[in-house]
Coordinates of C-alpha atoms in Angstrom, one line a residue:
X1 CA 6.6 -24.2 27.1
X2 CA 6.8 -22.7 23.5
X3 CA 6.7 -19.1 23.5
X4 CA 7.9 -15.9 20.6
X5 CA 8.9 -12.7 20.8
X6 CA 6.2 -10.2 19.6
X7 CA 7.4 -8.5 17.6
X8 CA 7.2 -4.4 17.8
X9 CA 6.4 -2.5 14.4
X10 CA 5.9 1.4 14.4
X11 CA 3.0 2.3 11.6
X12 CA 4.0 5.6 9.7
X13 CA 2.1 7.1 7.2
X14 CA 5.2 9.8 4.9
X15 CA 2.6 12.9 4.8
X16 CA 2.3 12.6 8.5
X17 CA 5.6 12.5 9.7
X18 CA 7.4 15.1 11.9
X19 CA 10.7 13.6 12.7
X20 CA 12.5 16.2 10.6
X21 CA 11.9 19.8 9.2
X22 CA 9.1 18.8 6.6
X23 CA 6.6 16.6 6.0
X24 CA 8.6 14.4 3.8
X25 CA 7.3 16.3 0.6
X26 CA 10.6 16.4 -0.6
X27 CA 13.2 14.0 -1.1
X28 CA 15.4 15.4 1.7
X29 CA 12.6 15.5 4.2
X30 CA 12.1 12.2 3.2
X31 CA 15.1 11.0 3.9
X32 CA 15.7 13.0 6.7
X33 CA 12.4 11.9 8.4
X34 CA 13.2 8.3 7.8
X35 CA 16.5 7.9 9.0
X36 CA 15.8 9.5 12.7
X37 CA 12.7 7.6 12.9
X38 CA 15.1 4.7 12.4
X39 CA 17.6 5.5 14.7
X40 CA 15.5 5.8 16.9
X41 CA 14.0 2.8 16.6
X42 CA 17.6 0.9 16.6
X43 CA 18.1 2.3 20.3
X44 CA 14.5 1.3 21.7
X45 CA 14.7 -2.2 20.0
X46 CA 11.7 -1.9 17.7
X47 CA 11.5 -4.4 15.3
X48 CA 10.4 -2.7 12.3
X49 CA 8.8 0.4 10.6
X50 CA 5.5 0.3 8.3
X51 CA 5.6 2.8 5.6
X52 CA 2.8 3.9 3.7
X53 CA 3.8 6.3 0.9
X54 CA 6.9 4.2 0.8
X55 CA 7.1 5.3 -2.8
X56 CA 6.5 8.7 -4.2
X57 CA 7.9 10.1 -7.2
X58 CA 7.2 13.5 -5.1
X59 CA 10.5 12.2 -2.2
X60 CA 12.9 10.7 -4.7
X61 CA 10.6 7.4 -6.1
X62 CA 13.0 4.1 -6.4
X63 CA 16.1 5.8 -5.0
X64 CA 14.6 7.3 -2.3
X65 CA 13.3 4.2 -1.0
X66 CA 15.9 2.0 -1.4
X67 CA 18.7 4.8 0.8
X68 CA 15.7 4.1 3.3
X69 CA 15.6 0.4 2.8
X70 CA 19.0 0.1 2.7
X71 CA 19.7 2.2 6.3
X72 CA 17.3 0.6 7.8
X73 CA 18.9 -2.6 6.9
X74 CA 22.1 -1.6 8.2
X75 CA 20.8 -0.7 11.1
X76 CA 18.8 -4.1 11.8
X77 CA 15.5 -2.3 11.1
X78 CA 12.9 -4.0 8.8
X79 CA 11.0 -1.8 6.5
X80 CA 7.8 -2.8 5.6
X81 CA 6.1 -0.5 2.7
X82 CA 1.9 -0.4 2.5
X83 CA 0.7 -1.7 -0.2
X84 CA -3.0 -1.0 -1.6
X85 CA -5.0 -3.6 -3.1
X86 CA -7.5 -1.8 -5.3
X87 CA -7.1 1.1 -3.6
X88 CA -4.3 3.3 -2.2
X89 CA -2.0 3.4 -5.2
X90 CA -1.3 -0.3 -5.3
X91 CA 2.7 -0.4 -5.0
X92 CA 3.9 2.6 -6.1
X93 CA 1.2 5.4 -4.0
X94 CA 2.3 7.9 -6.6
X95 CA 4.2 8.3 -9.5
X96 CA 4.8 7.4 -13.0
X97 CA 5.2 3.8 -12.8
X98 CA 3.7 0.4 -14.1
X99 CA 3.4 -0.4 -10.4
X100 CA 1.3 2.4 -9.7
X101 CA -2.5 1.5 -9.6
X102 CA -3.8 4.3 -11.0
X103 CA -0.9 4.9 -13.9
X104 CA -2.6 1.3 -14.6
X105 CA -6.3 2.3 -14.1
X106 CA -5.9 5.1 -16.8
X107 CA -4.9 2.4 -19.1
X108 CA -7.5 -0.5 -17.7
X109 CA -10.5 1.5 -17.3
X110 CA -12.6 -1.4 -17.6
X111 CA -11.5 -2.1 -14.1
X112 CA -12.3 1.1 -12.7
X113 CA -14.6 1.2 -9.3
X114 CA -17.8 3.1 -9.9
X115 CA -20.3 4.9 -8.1
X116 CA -24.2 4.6 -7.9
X117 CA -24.5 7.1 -10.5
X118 CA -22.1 4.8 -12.9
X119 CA -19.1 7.6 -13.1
X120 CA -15.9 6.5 -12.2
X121 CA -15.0 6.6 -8.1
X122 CA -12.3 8.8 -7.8
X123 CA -10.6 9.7 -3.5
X124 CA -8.3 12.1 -2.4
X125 CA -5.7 11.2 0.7
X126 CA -5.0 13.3 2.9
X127 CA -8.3 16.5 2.0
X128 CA -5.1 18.4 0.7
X129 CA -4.2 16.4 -1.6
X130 CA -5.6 17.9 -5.4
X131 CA -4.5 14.7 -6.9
X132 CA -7.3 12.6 -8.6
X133 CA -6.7 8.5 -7.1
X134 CA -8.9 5.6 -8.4
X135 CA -10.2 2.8 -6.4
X136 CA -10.0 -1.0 -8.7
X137 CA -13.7 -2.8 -8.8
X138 CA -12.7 -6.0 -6.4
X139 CA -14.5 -8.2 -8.9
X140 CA -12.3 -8.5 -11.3
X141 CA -9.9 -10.9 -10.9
X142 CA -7.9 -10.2 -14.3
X143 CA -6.4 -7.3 -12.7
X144 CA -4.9 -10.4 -9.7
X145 CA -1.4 -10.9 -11.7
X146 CA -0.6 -7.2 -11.8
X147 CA -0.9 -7.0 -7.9
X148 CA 1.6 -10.5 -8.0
X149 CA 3.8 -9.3 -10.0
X150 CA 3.8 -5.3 -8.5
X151 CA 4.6 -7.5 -5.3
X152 CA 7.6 -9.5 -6.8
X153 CA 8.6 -6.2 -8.0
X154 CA 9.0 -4.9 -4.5
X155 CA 10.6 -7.5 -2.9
X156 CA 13.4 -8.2 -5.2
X157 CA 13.8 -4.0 -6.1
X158 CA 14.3 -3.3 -2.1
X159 CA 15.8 -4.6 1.2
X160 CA 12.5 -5.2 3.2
X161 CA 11.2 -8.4 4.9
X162 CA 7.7 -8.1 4.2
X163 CA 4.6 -5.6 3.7
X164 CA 1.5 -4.3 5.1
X165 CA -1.9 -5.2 3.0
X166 CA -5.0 -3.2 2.9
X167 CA -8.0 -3.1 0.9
X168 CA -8.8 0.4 1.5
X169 CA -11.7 2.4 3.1
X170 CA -11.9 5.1 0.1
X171 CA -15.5 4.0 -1.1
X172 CA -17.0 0.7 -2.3
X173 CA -17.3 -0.1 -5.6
X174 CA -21.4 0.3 -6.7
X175 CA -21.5 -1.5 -10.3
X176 CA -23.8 -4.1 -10.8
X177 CA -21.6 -7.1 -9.7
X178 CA -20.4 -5.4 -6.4
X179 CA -23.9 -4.3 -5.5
X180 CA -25.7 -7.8 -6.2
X181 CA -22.8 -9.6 -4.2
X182 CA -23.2 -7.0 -1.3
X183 CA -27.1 -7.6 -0.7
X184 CA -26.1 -11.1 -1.3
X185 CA -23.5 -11.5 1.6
X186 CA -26.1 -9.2 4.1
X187 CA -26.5 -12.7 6.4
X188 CA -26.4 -12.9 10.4
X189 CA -22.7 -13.1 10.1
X190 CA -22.5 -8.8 9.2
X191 CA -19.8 -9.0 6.9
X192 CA -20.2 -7.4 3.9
X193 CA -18.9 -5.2 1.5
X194 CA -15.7 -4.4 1.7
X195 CA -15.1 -6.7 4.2
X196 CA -16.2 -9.6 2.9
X197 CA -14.6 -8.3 -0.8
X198 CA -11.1 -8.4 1.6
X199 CA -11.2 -11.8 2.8
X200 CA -11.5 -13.5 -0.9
X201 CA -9.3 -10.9 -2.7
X202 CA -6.2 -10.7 -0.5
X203 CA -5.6 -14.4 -0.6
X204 CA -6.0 -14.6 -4.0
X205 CA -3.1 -11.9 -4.5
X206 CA -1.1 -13.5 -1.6
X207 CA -1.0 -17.1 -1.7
X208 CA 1.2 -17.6 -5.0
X209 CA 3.6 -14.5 -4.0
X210 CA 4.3 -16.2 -1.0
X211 CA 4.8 -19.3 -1.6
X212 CA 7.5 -18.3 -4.1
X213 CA 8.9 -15.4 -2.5
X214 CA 10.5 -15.8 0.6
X215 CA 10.7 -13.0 2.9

């Protein structure tokens, strides 16, 4: 009888984590956060770690996350870093970057997500934060190669065996395209929105990376 190991993955979010003194806002707490969450998980044989935030210029940007990639690696931990597809910061959550989604939005605002009123959709994550973030419209498909590309990026920058994909649940784009494909898609089935956005656009961004990619 065929049978695999499930494997056991701890999902972290940076802002939230308490593993150290800080909420890795700095580069230390960062680091510090990160490296007891993985030690920890060495000793209880968990597989690997999600990270979300994974990349802040805030903790230390590309040299932060590579100490973290790089200890985890030593210590037989996969990292897995969250990555945003129109939404959550893309690659890069936050910081000056061509793999950060909204360093790109501000120079693509034809791809912007809007609201009902037509103004551009703009989220804050977590309430605190005073930072303006920008959500992609999911129907525009020229912005598909930036998200291949920000995902070669990651992979061949840093020691990790893979990453977590989400759409995001910040707001749903209201320009004309998005809205007449919504009321479209309302059938018995009740997927719609961003739902049903999800399930053509993260193929689209996937297939090619991972078919020349391996992780």
């Amino acid at each position: 009888m065929y049978s695999k190991k499930m494997k056991k993955i701890w999902w972290t979010w940076d802002i939230r984590m308490h593993w150290a003194h800080g909420l890795c806002l700095f580069e230390k707490s960062y680091l510090d956060n990160y490296r007891n969450m993985i030690d920890a998980a060495a000793k209880l044989n968990v597989d690997g770690i999600v990270i979300w935030g994974f990349l802040r210029d805030s903790h230390g940007g590309i040299s932060a996350a590579k100490a973290i990639a790089d200890y985890a690696s030593d210590n037989g931990v996969d990292i897995y870093p969250g990555v945003g597809i129109d939404s959550y910061g893309g690659v890069f959550y936050d910081g000056d970057s061509e793999y950060s989604l909204d360093k790109y939005l501000e120079s693509h605002p034809e791809f912007h997500a809007l609201n009902q009123d037509g103004t551009v959709q703009v989220y804050s994550w977590p309430p605190t934060d005073r930072k303006k973030r920008f959500n992609a419209c999911p129907q525009h498909d020229e912005i598909i190669p930036y998200y291949q590309k920000s995902l070669e990026w990651l992979i061949e920058t840093f020691k990790v065996k893979g990453f977590q994909i989400e759409q995001g649940d910040t707001g749903l784009c209201c320009c004309d395209k998005c809205s007449k494909k919504r009321i479209k898609s309302q059938d018995m089935s009740g997927i719609r929105g961003s739902a049903a956005d999800a399930a053509v656009r993260i193929p689209a961004v996937l297939d090619p990376v991972l078919k020349n990619i391996p992780i």
